[in-house]
Amino acid sequence: KDHPEVYDELEKKSAYLENGFKENMNKVNKNFALNRVGSMLTLFFYEGKVESFQTAVKSDTKLFGQYFHEMLTRGIYLAPAQFEAIFISTAHTIKDLDKTINAHFESLKRII
């Protein structure tokens, strides 16, 4: 049986995480590319739009590596490559997302 409410929940949670990340980037005065489609989100360490492979490969993968390790030390397990996505599920709670947003902010402060 279909459960369309699941997609509404995923959209709300994904937008919540996206907005939290954007607020953090404003706080540290950076305008990194943040692309989201539905419940998939990718942060590129590139100050500009990432709309193609050519712009994606201009991302600072070394900085992403530092970010990955900072997030890991805060209990947030991301894909280790710059070109992979974060996936939100219905299992994630607002508390989980708040923990991720806080870890994101603390990580950005350490690497920038």
mmCIF file of N, CA and C in Angstrom:
data_model
loop_
_atom_site.group_PDB
_atom_site.id
_atom_site.type_symbol
_atom_site.label_atom_id
_atom_site.label_comp_id
_atom_site.label_asym_id
_atom_site.label_seq_id
_atom_site.Cartn_x
_atom_site.Cartn_y
_atom_site.Cartn_z
ATOM 1 N N LYS A 1 0.842 -1.186 0.000
ATOM 2 C CA LYS A 1 0.000 0.000 0.000
ATOM 3 C C LYS A 1 0.885 1.246 0.000
ATOM 4 N N ASP A 2 0.481 2.235 -0.767
ATOM 5 C CA ASP A 2 1.242 3.474 -0.859
ATOM 6 C C ASP A 2 1.100 4.292 0.417
ATOM 7 N N HIS A 3 2.182 5.003 0.745
ATOM 8 C CA HIS A 3 2.201 5.891 1.908
ATOM 9 C C HIS A 3 2.816 7.222 1.486
ATOM 10 N N PRO A 4 2.056 8.066 0.795
ATOM 11 C CA PRO A 4 2.615 9.331 0.298
ATOM 12 C C PRO A 4 3.103 10.257 1.406
ATOM 13 N N GLU A 5 2.603 10.098 2.620
ATOM 14 C CA GLU A 5 3.045 10.947 3.727
ATOM 15 C C GLU A 5 4.532 10.775 4.026
ATOM 16 N N VAL A 6 5.090 9.646 3.642
ATOM 17 C CA VAL A 6 6.518 9.397 3.844
ATOM 18 C C VAL A 6 7.340 10.424 3.074
ATOM 19 N N TYR A 7 6.925 10.747 1.876
ATOM 20 C CA TYR A 7 7.661 11.706 1.057
ATOM 21 C C TYR A 7 7.573 13.120 1.628
ATOM 22 N N ASP A 8 6.431 13.460 2.202
ATOM 23 C CA ASP A 8 6.306 14.755 2.875
ATOM 24 C C ASP A 8 7.253 14.835 4.065
ATOM 25 N N GLU A 9 7.324 13.755 4.840
ATOM 26 C CA GLU A 9 8.223 13.707 5.992
ATOM 27 C C GLU A 9 9.678 13.823 5.544
ATOM 28 N N LEU A 10 10.044 13.092 4.508
ATOM 29 C CA LEU A 10 11.419 13.156 3.993
ATOM 30 C C LEU A 10 11.755 14.559 3.505
ATOM 31 N N GLU A 11 10.835 15.200 2.825
ATOM 32 C CA GLU A 11 11.073 16.553 2.321
ATOM 33 C C GLU A 11 11.284 17.529 3.475
ATOM 34 N N LYS A 12 10.463 17.442 4.501
ATOM 35 C CA LYS A 12 10.591 18.343 5.655
ATOM 36 C C LYS A 12 11.920 18.138 6.370
ATOM 37 N N LYS A 13 12.294 16.886 6.578
ATOM 38 C CA LYS A 13 13.552 16.598 7.274
ATOM 39 C C LYS A 13 14.759 17.017 6.439
ATOM 40 N N SER A 14 14.696 16.768 5.153
ATOM 41 C CA SER A 14 15.806 17.134 4.277
ATOM 42 C C SER A 14 15.964 18.647 4.178
ATOM 43 N N ALA A 15 14.861 19.358 4.077
ATOM 44 C CA ALA A 15 14.907 20.822 4.043
ATOM 45 C C ALA A 15 15.444 21.368 5.369
ATOM 46 N N TYR A 16 15.088 20.735 6.469
ATOM 47 C CA TYR A 16 15.552 21.143 7.793
ATOM 48 C C TYR A 16 17.086 21.038 7.863
ATOM 49 N N LEU A 17 17.621 19.920 7.384
ATOM 50 C CA LEU A 17 19.071 19.738 7.390
ATOM 51 C C LEU A 17 19.741 20.733 6.447
ATOM 52 N N GLU A 18 19.195 20.892 5.260
ATOM 53 C CA GLU A 18 19.742 21.839 4.294
ATOM 54 C C GLU A 18 19.778 23.253 4.880
ATOM 55 N N ASN A 19 18.695 23.683 5.481
ATOM 56 C CA ASN A 19 18.636 25.027 6.069
ATOM 57 C C ASN A 19 19.625 25.182 7.213
ATOM 58 N N GLY A 20 19.775 24.148 8.029
ATOM 59 C CA GLY A 20 20.754 24.187 9.111
ATOM 60 C C GLY A 20 22.169 24.326 8.587
ATOM 61 N N PHE A 21 22.500 23.578 7.548
ATOM 62 C CA PHE A 21 23.827 23.678 6.938
ATOM 63 C C PHE A 21 24.043 25.080 6.358
ATOM 64 N N LYS A 22 23.036 25.618 5.681
ATOM 65 C CA LYS A 22 23.164 26.958 5.091
ATOM 66 C C LYS A 22 23.369 28.017 6.171
ATOM 67 N N GLU A 23 22.632 27.910 7.268
ATOM 68 C CA GLU A 23 22.809 28.853 8.386
ATOM 69 C C GLU A 23 24.231 28.771 8.924
ATOM 70 N N ASN A 24 24.751 27.565 9.057
ATOM 71 C CA ASN A 24 26.124 27.391 9.543
ATOM 72 C C ASN A 24 27.130 28.035 8.604
ATOM 73 N N MET A 25 26.931 27.853 7.306
ATOM 74 C CA MET A 25 27.862 28.441 6.347
ATOM 75 C C MET A 25 27.803 29.964 6.398
ATOM 76 N N ASN A 26 26.622 30.512 6.629
ATOM 77 C CA ASN A 26 26.511 31.964 6.810
ATOM 78 C C ASN A 26 27.267 32.412 8.051
ATOM 79 N N LYS A 27 27.183 31.616 9.123
ATOM 80 C CA LYS A 27 27.864 31.969 10.375
ATOM 81 C C LYS A 27 29.376 32.005 10.205
ATOM 82 N N VAL A 28 29.920 31.129 9.360
ATOM 83 C CA VAL A 28 31.376 31.108 9.147
ATOM 84 C C VAL A 28 31.767 31.885 7.888
ATOM 85 N N ASN A 29 30.787 32.587 7.323
ATOM 86 C CA ASN A 29 31.005 33.475 6.180
ATOM 87 C C ASN A 29 31.552 32.743 4.950
ATOM 88 N N LYS A 30 30.963 31.597 4.642
ATOM 89 C CA LYS A 30 31.328 30.829 3.454
ATOM 90 C C LYS A 30 30.072 30.534 2.650
ATOM 91 N N ASN A 31 30.236 30.468 1.357
ATOM 92 C CA ASN A 31 29.115 30.192 0.474
ATOM 93 C C ASN A 31 29.421 28.942 -0.348
ATOM 94 N N PHE A 32 29.640 27.821 0.339
ATOM 95 C CA PHE A 32 29.909 26.577 -0.362
ATOM 96 C C PHE A 32 28.656 26.117 -1.088
ATOM 97 N N ALA A 33 28.846 25.323 -2.123
ATOM 98 C CA ALA A 33 27.713 24.795 -2.885
ATOM 99 C C ALA A 33 27.038 23.694 -2.082
ATOM 100 N N LEU A 34 25.745 23.783 -2.003
ATOM 101 C CA LEU A 34 24.951 22.785 -1.291
ATOM 102 C C LEU A 34 23.812 22.399 -2.222
ATOM 103 N N ASN A 35 23.883 21.197 -2.755
ATOM 104 C CA ASN A 35 22.873 20.723 -3.698
ATOM 105 C C ASN A 35 22.004 19.682 -3.014
ATOM 106 N N ARG A 36 20.684 19.828 -3.206
ATOM 107 C CA ARG A 36 19.754 18.855 -2.633
ATOM 108 C C ARG A 36 18.664 18.538 -3.627
ATOM 109 N N VAL A 37 18.383 17.255 -3.729
ATOM 110 C CA VAL A 37 17.243 16.760 -4.493
ATOM 111 C C VAL A 37 16.528 15.780 -3.580
ATOM 112 N N GLY A 38 15.320 16.116 -3.195
ATOM 113 C CA GLY A 38 14.578 15.231 -2.288
ATOM 114 C C GLY A 38 15.351 14.982 -1.016
ATOM 115 N N SER A 39 15.578 13.728 -0.702
ATOM 116 C CA SER A 39 16.252 13.374 0.552
ATOM 117 C C SER A 39 17.751 13.152 0.370
ATOM 118 N N MET A 40 18.310 13.583 -0.762
ATOM 119 C CA MET A 40 19.748 13.481 -1.003
ATOM 120 C C MET A 40 20.356 14.881 -1.004
ATOM 121 N N LEU A 41 21.487 15.022 -0.318
ATOM 122 C CA LEU A 41 22.134 16.322 -0.182
ATOM 123 C C LEU A 41 23.636 16.140 -0.329
ATOM 124 N N THR A 42 24.275 17.068 -1.025
ATOM 125 C CA THR A 42 25.729 17.036 -1.163
ATOM 126 C C THR A 42 26.287 18.422 -0.902
ATOM 127 N N LEU A 43 27.322 18.465 -0.077
ATOM 128 C CA LEU A 43 28.042 19.702 0.211
ATOM 129 C C LEU A 43 29.341 19.676 -0.577
ATOM 130 N N PHE A 44 29.525 20.674 -1.424
ATOM 131 C CA PHE A 44 30.760 20.811 -2.186
ATOM 132 C C PHE A 44 31.561 21.967 -1.604
ATOM 133 N N PHE A 45 32.827 21.751 -1.360
ATOM 134 C CA PHE A 45 33.684 22.819 -0.882
ATOM 135 C C PHE A 45 34.168 23.620 -2.096
ATOM 136 N N TYR A 46 33.224 24.363 -2.624
ATOM 137 C CA TYR A 46 33.420 25.189 -3.807
ATOM 138 C C TYR A 46 32.478 26.376 -3.663
ATOM 139 N N GLU A 47 33.016 27.580 -3.819
ATOM 140 C CA GLU A 47 32.174 28.766 -3.669
ATOM 141 C C GLU A 47 31.649 29.191 -5.031
ATOM 142 N N GLY A 48 30.564 28.597 -5.386
ATOM 143 C CA GLY A 48 29.898 28.841 -6.645
ATOM 144 C C GLY A 48 28.912 27.714 -6.863
ATOM 145 N N LYS A 49 28.149 27.793 -7.927
ATOM 146 C CA LYS A 49 27.185 26.740 -8.207
ATOM 147 C C LYS A 49 27.897 25.516 -8.759
ATOM 148 N N VAL A 50 27.458 24.354 -8.328
ATOM 149 C CA VAL A 50 27.943 23.103 -8.894
ATOM 150 C C VAL A 50 26.782 22.500 -9.661
ATOM 151 N N GLU A 51 26.902 22.601 -10.976
ATOM 152 C CA GLU A 51 25.827 22.136 -11.851
ATOM 153 C C GLU A 51 26.313 21.157 -12.912
ATOM 154 N N SER A 52 27.592 20.812 -12.840
ATOM 155 C CA SER A 52 28.149 19.905 -13.842
ATOM 156 C C SER A 52 29.371 19.208 -13.256
ATOM 157 N N PHE A 53 29.826 18.206 -13.964
ATOM 158 C CA PHE A 53 31.046 17.517 -13.563
ATOM 159 C C PHE A 53 32.218 18.496 -13.537
ATOM 160 N N GLN A 54 32.261 19.388 -14.522
ATOM 161 C CA GLN A 54 33.369 20.342 -14.622
ATOM 162 C C GLN A 54 33.453 21.258 -13.404
ATOM 163 N N THR A 55 32.310 21.663 -12.853
ATOM 164 C CA THR A 55 32.364 22.508 -11.656
ATOM 165 C C THR A 55 32.560 21.648 -10.406
ATOM 166 N N ALA A 56 32.030 20.449 -10.384
ATOM 167 C CA ALA A 56 32.188 19.572 -9.210
ATOM 168 C C ALA A 56 33.655 19.254 -8.958
ATOM 169 N N VAL A 57 34.420 18.997 -10.018
ATOM 170 C CA VAL A 57 35.828 18.630 -9.832
ATOM 171 C C VAL A 57 36.694 19.812 -9.403
ATOM 172 N N LYS A 58 36.132 21.003 -9.410
ATOM 173 C CA LYS A 58 36.861 22.167 -8.892
ATOM 174 C C LYS A 58 36.757 22.273 -7.371
ATOM 175 N N SER A 59 35.973 21.408 -6.770
ATOM 176 C CA SER A 59 35.789 21.414 -5.314
ATOM 177 C C SER A 59 37.101 21.099 -4.617
ATOM 178 N N ASP A 60 37.227 21.604 -3.409
ATOM 179 C CA ASP A 60 38.428 21.386 -2.595
ATOM 180 C C ASP A 60 38.291 20.041 -1.874
ATOM 181 N N THR A 61 38.793 18.984 -2.503
ATOM 182 C CA THR A 61 38.652 17.638 -1.933
ATOM 183 C C THR A 61 39.525 17.454 -0.688
ATOM 184 N N LYS A 62 40.622 18.183 -0.612
ATOM 185 C CA LYS A 62 41.456 18.116 0.590
ATOM 186 C C LYS A 62 40.683 18.681 1.789
ATOM 187 N N LEU A 63 40.010 19.795 1.588
ATOM 188 C CA LEU A 63 39.203 20.390 2.653
ATOM 189 C C LEU A 63 38.057 19.456 3.019
ATOM 190 N N PHE A 64 37.460 18.802 2.010
ATOM 191 C CA PHE A 64 36.401 17.845 2.297
ATOM 192 C C PHE A 64 36.939 16.710 3.167
ATOM 193 N N GLY A 65 38.143 16.247 2.903
ATOM 194 C CA GLY A 65 38.749 15.192 3.717
ATOM 195 C C GLY A 65 38.866 15.611 5.172
ATOM 196 N N GLN A 66 39.274 16.851 5.399
ATOM 197 C CA GLN A 66 39.364 17.371 6.763
ATOM 198 C C GLN A 66 37.980 17.429 7.394
ATOM 199 N N TYR A 67 37.013 17.893 6.633
ATOM 200 C CA TYR A 67 35.624 17.970 7.097
ATOM 201 C C TYR A 67 35.101 16.581 7.449
ATOM 202 N N PHE A 68 35.338 15.621 6.573
ATOM 203 C CA PHE A 68 34.903 14.246 6.817
ATOM 204 C C PHE A 68 35.419 13.746 8.161
ATOM 205 N N HIS A 69 36.708 13.947 8.422
ATOM 206 C CA HIS A 69 37.297 13.466 9.681
ATOM 207 C C HIS A 69 36.764 14.230 10.890
ATOM 208 N N GLU A 70 36.533 15.527 10.741
ATOM 209 C CA GLU A 70 35.950 16.301 11.839
ATOM 210 C C GLU A 70 34.534 15.811 12.160
ATOM 211 N N MET A 71 33.760 15.534 11.127
ATOM 212 C CA MET A 71 32.403 15.014 11.343
ATOM 213 C C MET A 71 32.469 13.644 12.002
ATOM 214 N N LEU A 72 33.392 12.817 11.571
ATOM 215 C CA LEU A 72 33.555 11.481 12.126
ATOM 216 C C LEU A 72 33.861 11.540 13.617
ATOM 217 N N THR A 73 34.719 12.476 14.027
ATOM 218 C CA THR A 73 35.050 12.595 15.453
ATOM 219 C C THR A 73 33.845 13.026 16.280
ATOM 220 N N ARG A 74 32.839 13.585 15.612
ATOM 221 C CA ARG A 74 31.618 14.032 16.291
ATOM 222 C C ARG A 74 30.472 13.023 16.144
ATOM 223 N N GLY A 75 30.820 11.832 15.647
ATOM 224 C CA GLY A 75 29.836 10.760 15.561
ATOM 225 C C GLY A 75 28.935 10.808 14.345
ATOM 226 N N ILE A 76 29.318 11.585 13.337
ATOM 227 C CA ILE A 76 28.534 11.675 12.111
ATOM 228 C C ILE A 76 29.307 10.957 11.006
ATOM 229 N N TYR A 77 28.721 9.904 10.499
ATOM 230 C CA TYR A 77 29.374 9.056 9.503
ATOM 231 C C TYR A 77 28.879 9.419 8.107
ATOM 232 N N LEU A 78 29.734 10.083 7.350
ATOM 233 C CA LEU A 78 29.427 10.498 5.982
ATOM 234 C C LEU A 78 30.176 9.594 5.003
ATOM 235 N N ALA A 79 29.757 9.628 3.760
ATOM 236 C CA ALA A 79 30.538 8.970 2.713
ATOM 237 C C ALA A 79 31.887 9.683 2.634
ATOM 238 N N PRO A 80 32.987 8.942 2.481
ATOM 239 C CA PRO A 80 34.311 9.559 2.536
ATOM 240 C C PRO A 80 34.724 10.328 1.289
ATOM 241 N N ALA A 81 33.919 10.321 0.245
ATOM 242 C CA ALA A 81 34.291 11.014 -0.986
ATOM 243 C C ALA A 81 33.430 12.264 -1.178
ATOM 244 N N GLN A 82 34.049 13.300 -1.673
ATOM 245 C CA GLN A 82 33.374 14.572 -1.919
ATOM 246 C C GLN A 82 32.170 14.439 -2.845
ATOM 247 N N PHE A 83 32.183 13.460 -3.713
ATOM 248 C CA PHE A 83 31.183 13.381 -4.767
ATOM 249 C C PHE A 83 30.056 12.389 -4.463
ATOM 250 N N GLU A 84 29.857 12.083 -3.215
ATOM 251 C CA GLU A 84 28.761 11.211 -2.805
ATOM 252 C C GLU A 84 27.761 12.032 -1.999
ATOM 253 N N ALA A 85 26.589 11.479 -1.787
ATOM 254 C CA ALA A 85 25.511 12.234 -1.156
ATOM 255 C C ALA A 85 25.247 11.771 0.271
ATOM 256 N N ILE A 86 24.644 12.676 1.028
ATOM 257 C CA ILE A 86 24.060 12.365 2.337
ATOM 258 C C ILE A 86 22.615 11.959 2.052
ATOM 259 N N PHE A 87 22.173 10.882 2.642
ATOM 260 C CA PHE A 87 20.803 10.425 2.457
ATOM 261 C C PHE A 87 20.044 10.558 3.770
ATOM 262 N N ILE A 88 18.888 11.168 3.727
ATOM 263 C CA ILE A 88 18.015 11.289 4.891
ATOM 264 C C ILE A 88 16.960 10.202 4.786
ATOM 265 N N SER A 89 16.623 9.612 5.928
ATOM 266 C CA SER A 89 15.565 8.599 5.938
ATOM 267 C C SER A 89 14.519 8.967 6.987
ATOM 268 N N THR A 90 13.429 8.247 6.966
ATOM 269 C CA THR A 90 12.382 8.492 7.964
ATOM 270 C C THR A 90 12.841 8.072 9.351
ATOM 271 N N ALA A 91 13.889 7.274 9.430
ATOM 272 C CA ALA A 91 14.418 6.858 10.734
ATOM 273 C C ALA A 91 15.145 8.003 11.447
ATOM 274 N N HIS A 92 15.628 8.999 10.690
ATOM 275 C CA HIS A 92 16.306 10.137 11.307
ATOM 276 C C HIS A 92 15.295 11.004 12.045
ATOM 277 N N THR A 93 15.642 11.343 13.269
ATOM 278 C CA THR A 93 14.788 12.209 14.081
ATOM 279 C C THR A 93 15.308 13.643 13.997
ATOM 280 N N ILE A 94 14.515 14.588 14.469
ATOM 281 C CA ILE A 94 14.979 15.983 14.533
ATOM 282 C C ILE A 94 16.197 16.069 15.448
ATOM 283 N N LYS A 95 16.219 15.276 16.491
ATOM 284 C CA LYS A 95 17.394 15.238 17.378
ATOM 285 C C LYS A 95 18.638 14.795 16.597
ATOM 286 N N ASP A 96 18.495 13.779 15.741
ATOM 287 C CA ASP A 96 19.610 13.335 14.896
ATOM 288 C C ASP A 96 20.068 14.459 13.975
ATOM 289 N N LEU A 97 19.099 15.133 13.369
ATOM 290 C CA LEU A 97 19.432 16.205 12.436
ATOM 291 C C LEU A 97 20.080 17.387 13.156
ATOM 292 N N ASP A 98 19.597 17.699 14.350
ATOM 293 C CA ASP A 98 20.221 18.771 15.144
ATOM 294 C C ASP A 98 21.663 18.409 15.504
ATOM 295 N N LYS A 99 21.898 17.148 15.844
ATOM 296 C CA LYS A 99 23.265 16.692 16.141
ATOM 297 C C LYS A 99 24.147 16.866 14.907
ATOM 298 N N THR A 100 23.611 16.539 13.741
ATOM 299 C CA THR A 100 24.365 16.664 12.499
ATOM 300 C C THR A 100 24.638 18.126 12.173
ATOM 301 N N ILE A 101 23.657 18.974 12.348
ATOM 302 C CA ILE A 101 23.826 20.412 12.091
ATOM 303 C C ILE A 101 24.863 21.005 13.038
ATOM 304 N N ASN A 102 24.816 20.630 14.294
ATOM 305 C CA ASN A 102 25.802 21.114 15.260
ATOM 306 C C ASN A 102 27.201 20.612 14.901
ATOM 307 N N ALA A 103 27.318 19.334 14.548
ATOM 308 C CA ALA A 103 28.618 18.773 14.164
ATOM 309 C C ALA A 103 29.150 19.480 12.918
ATOM 310 N N HIS A 104 28.271 19.794 11.998
ATOM 311 C CA HIS A 104 28.644 20.509 10.782
ATOM 312 C C HIS A 104 29.246 21.874 11.136
ATOM 313 N N PHE A 105 28.584 22.603 12.021
ATOM 314 C CA PHE A 105 29.079 23.914 12.428
ATOM 315 C C PHE A 105 30.433 23.807 13.122
ATOM 316 N N GLU A 106 30.535 22.898 14.075
ATOM 317 C CA GLU A 106 31.802 22.724 14.801
ATOM 318 C C GLU A 106 32.919 22.292 13.859
ATOM 319 N N SER A 107 32.606 21.440 12.901
ATOM 320 C CA SER A 107 33.602 20.983 11.930
ATOM 321 C C SER A 107 34.066 22.118 11.037
ATOM 322 N N LEU A 108 33.111 22.919 10.547
ATOM 323 C CA LEU A 108 33.482 24.062 9.715
ATOM 324 C C LEU A 108 34.395 25.022 10.477
ATOM 325 N N LYS A 109 34.079 25.279 11.731
ATOM 326 C CA LYS A 109 34.896 26.200 12.535
ATOM 327 C C LYS A 109 36.326 25.682 12.661
ATOM 328 N N ARG A 110 36.508 24.373 12.730
ATOM 329 C CA ARG A 110 37.849 23.788 12.895
ATOM 330 C C ARG A 110 38.675 23.823 11.619
ATOM 331 N N ILE A 111 38.018 23.717 10.471
ATOM 332 C CA ILE A 111 38.797 23.572 9.221
ATOM 333 C C ILE A 111 38.931 24.859 8.425
ATOM 334 N N ILE A 112 38.142 25.865 8.753
ATOM 335 C CA ILE A 112 38.183 27.101 7.959
ATOM 336 C C ILE A 112 38.932 28.186 8.715
#
